[in-house]
Amino acid sequence: MAITQEQYQHVADTFPKPRGNIKVTNLQALNGILYMLENGGKWRGLPEKFGRWHTV
């Protein structure tokens, strides 16, 4: 399961604005969380396309 950019625009205003030196977008973080909820497992097993596991 992954949210597209178009779908994300419907809920984008509910997420905080990124501050500082952040390389992971809110969309990537949300998709990473959804991946973990759908597949279970350890955060360290999160695919790199979602960003670093300790950032998400």
mmCIF file with all atom_site columns, C-alpha atoms in Angstrom:
data_model
loop_
_atom_site.group_PDB
_atom_site.id
_atom_site.type_symbol
_atom_site.label_atom_id
_atom_site.label_alt_id
_atom_site.label_comp_id
_atom_site.label_asym_id
_atom_site.label_entity_id
_atom_site.label_seq_id
_atom_site.pdbx_PDB_ins_code
_atom_site.Cartn_x
_atom_site.Cartn_y
_atom_site.Cartn_z
_atom_site.occupancy
_atom_site.B_iso_or_equiv
_atom_site.pdbx_formal_charge
_atom_site.auth_seq_id
_atom_site.auth_comp_id
_atom_site.auth_asym_id
_atom_site.auth_atom_id
_atom_site.pdbx_PDB_model_num
ATOM 1  C CA . MET A 1 1  ? 0.000  0.000  0.000  1.00 0.00 ? 1  MET A CA 1
ATOM 2  C CA . ALA A 1 2  ? 1.302  3.417  -0.906 1.00 0.00 ? 2  ALA A CA 1
ATOM 3  C CA . ILE A 1 3  ? -0.286 6.848  -1.088 1.00 0.00 ? 3  ILE A CA 1
ATOM 4  C CA . THR A 1 4  ? 0.222  8.817  -4.295 1.00 0.00 ? 4  THR A CA 1
ATOM 5  C CA . GLN A 1 5  ? 1.117  12.505 -4.352 1.00 0.00 ? 5  GLN A CA 1
ATOM 6  C CA . GLU A 1 6  ? -2.419 13.289 -5.533 1.00 0.00 ? 6  GLU A CA 1
ATOM 7  C CA . GLN A 1 7  ? -3.968 11.374 -2.627 1.00 0.00 ? 7  GLN A CA 1
ATOM 8  C CA . TYR A 1 8  ? -1.534 12.957 -0.190 1.00 0.00 ? 8  TYR A CA 1
ATOM 9  C CA . GLN A 1 9  ? -2.706 16.457 -1.176 1.00 0.00 ? 9  GLN A CA 1
ATOM 10 C CA . HIS A 1 10 ? -6.072 15.699 0.469  1.00 0.00 ? 10 HIS A CA 1
ATOM 11 C CA . VAL A 1 11 ? -4.430 15.235 3.880  1.00 0.00 ? 11 VAL A CA 1
ATOM 12 C CA . ALA A 1 12 ? -1.258 17.327 3.490  1.00 0.00 ? 12 ALA A CA 1
ATOM 13 C CA . ASP A 1 13 ? -2.556 20.165 5.675  1.00 0.00 ? 13 ASP A CA 1
ATOM 14 C CA . THR A 1 14 ? -2.839 17.798 8.682  1.00 0.00 ? 14 THR A CA 1
ATOM 15 C CA . PHE A 1 15 ? 0.925  17.158 8.748  1.00 0.00 ? 15 PHE A CA 1
ATOM 16 C CA . PRO A 1 16 ? 3.443  19.534 10.304 1.00 0.00 ? 16 PRO A CA 1
ATOM 17 C CA . LYS A 1 17 ? 5.569  21.693 8.027  1.00 0.00 ? 17 LYS A CA 1
ATOM 18 C CA . PRO A 1 18 ? 9.114  20.305 7.686  1.00 0.00 ? 18 PRO A CA 1
ATOM 19 C CA . ARG A 1 19 ? 11.730 22.301 9.602  1.00 0.00 ? 19 ARG A CA 1
ATOM 20 C CA . GLY A 1 20 ? 15.464 22.078 9.623  1.00 0.00 ? 20 GLY A CA 1
ATOM 21 C CA . ASN A 1 21 ? 17.607 19.738 7.578  1.00 0.00 ? 21 ASN A CA 1
ATOM 22 C CA . ILE A 1 22 ? 15.088 17.022 6.706  1.00 0.00 ? 22 ILE A CA 1
ATOM 23 C CA . LYS A 1 23 ? 15.629 14.754 3.700  1.00 0.00 ? 23 LYS A CA 1
ATOM 24 C CA . VAL A 1 24 ? 12.458 12.674 4.078  1.00 0.00 ? 24 VAL A CA 1
ATOM 25 C CA . THR A 1 25 ? 9.181  14.177 2.942  1.00 0.00 ? 25 THR A CA 1
ATOM 26 C CA . ASN A 1 26 ? 5.968  13.719 4.888  1.00 0.00 ? 26 ASN A CA 1
ATOM 27 C CA . LEU A 1 27 ? 4.693  11.580 2.000  1.00 0.00 ? 27 LEU A CA 1
ATOM 28 C CA . GLN A 1 28 ? 7.690  9.241  2.280  1.00 0.00 ? 28 GLN A CA 1
ATOM 29 C CA . ALA A 1 29 ? 7.234  9.014  6.044  1.00 0.00 ? 29 ALA A CA 1
ATOM 30 C CA . LEU A 1 30 ? 3.516  8.273  5.687  1.00 0.00 ? 30 LEU A CA 1
ATOM 31 C CA . ASN A 1 31 ? 4.162  5.587  3.079  1.00 0.00 ? 31 ASN A CA 1
ATOM 32 C CA . GLY A 1 32 ? 6.825  4.066  5.324  1.00 0.00 ? 32 GLY A CA 1
ATOM 33 C CA . ILE A 1 33 ? 4.402  3.894  8.233  1.00 0.00 ? 33 ILE A CA 1
ATOM 34 C CA . LEU A 1 34 ? 1.725  2.358  6.016  1.00 0.00 ? 34 LEU A CA 1
ATOM 35 C CA . TYR A 1 35 ? 4.244  -0.199 4.749  1.00 0.00 ? 35 TYR A CA 1
ATOM 36 C CA . MET A 1 36 ? 5.102  -1.243 8.301  1.00 0.00 ? 36 MET A CA 1
ATOM 37 C CA . LEU A 1 37 ? 1.429  -1.467 9.278  1.00 0.00 ? 37 LEU A CA 1
ATOM 38 C CA . GLU A 1 38 ? 0.599  -3.586 6.254  1.00 0.00 ? 38 GLU A CA 1
ATOM 39 C CA . ASN A 1 39 ? 3.615  -5.898 6.356  1.00 0.00 ? 39 ASN A CA 1
ATOM 40 C CA . GLY A 1 40 ? 4.635  -5.845 9.990  1.00 0.00 ? 40 GLY A CA 1
ATOM 41 C CA . GLY A 1 41 ? 8.214  -6.479 10.912 1.00 0.00 ? 41 GLY A CA 1
ATOM 42 C CA . LYS A 1 42 ? 11.092 -4.544 12.313 1.00 0.00 ? 42 LYS A CA 1
ATOM 43 C CA . TRP A 1 43 ? 11.726 -0.916 11.406 1.00 0.00 ? 43 TRP A CA 1
ATOM 44 C CA . ARG A 1 44 ? 15.262 -1.837 10.361 1.00 0.00 ? 44 ARG A CA 1
ATOM 45 C CA . GLY A 1 45 ? 13.746 -3.943 7.564  1.00 0.00 ? 45 GLY A CA 1
ATOM 46 C CA . LEU A 1 46 ? 12.038 -0.934 5.991  1.00 0.00 ? 46 LEU A CA 1
ATOM 47 C CA . PRO A 1 47 ? 12.989 -0.543 2.296  1.00 0.00 ? 47 PRO A CA 1
ATOM 48 C CA . GLU A 1 48 ? 15.356 2.365  1.606  1.00 0.00 ? 48 GLU A CA 1
ATOM 49 C CA . LYS A 1 49 ? 12.838 4.008  -0.769 1.00 0.00 ? 49 LYS A CA 1
ATOM 50 C CA . PHE A 1 50 ? 10.906 5.176  2.316  1.00 0.00 ? 50 PHE A CA 1
ATOM 51 C CA . GLY A 1 51 ? 13.919 6.860  3.857  1.00 0.00 ? 51 GLY A CA 1
ATOM 52 C CA . ARG A 1 52 ? 16.156 5.869  6.731  1.00 0.00 ? 52 ARG A CA 1
ATOM 53 C CA . TRP A 1 53 ? 14.383 3.587  9.183  1.00 0.00 ? 53 TRP A CA 1
ATOM 54 C CA . HIS A 1 54 ? 15.129 5.712  12.262 1.00 0.00 ? 54 HIS A CA 1
ATOM 55 C CA . THR A 1 55 ? 13.903 8.902  10.554 1.00 0.00 ? 55 THR A CA 1
ATOM 56 C CA . VAL A 1 56 ? 10.525 7.519  9.517  1.00 0.00 ? 56 VAL A CA 1
#
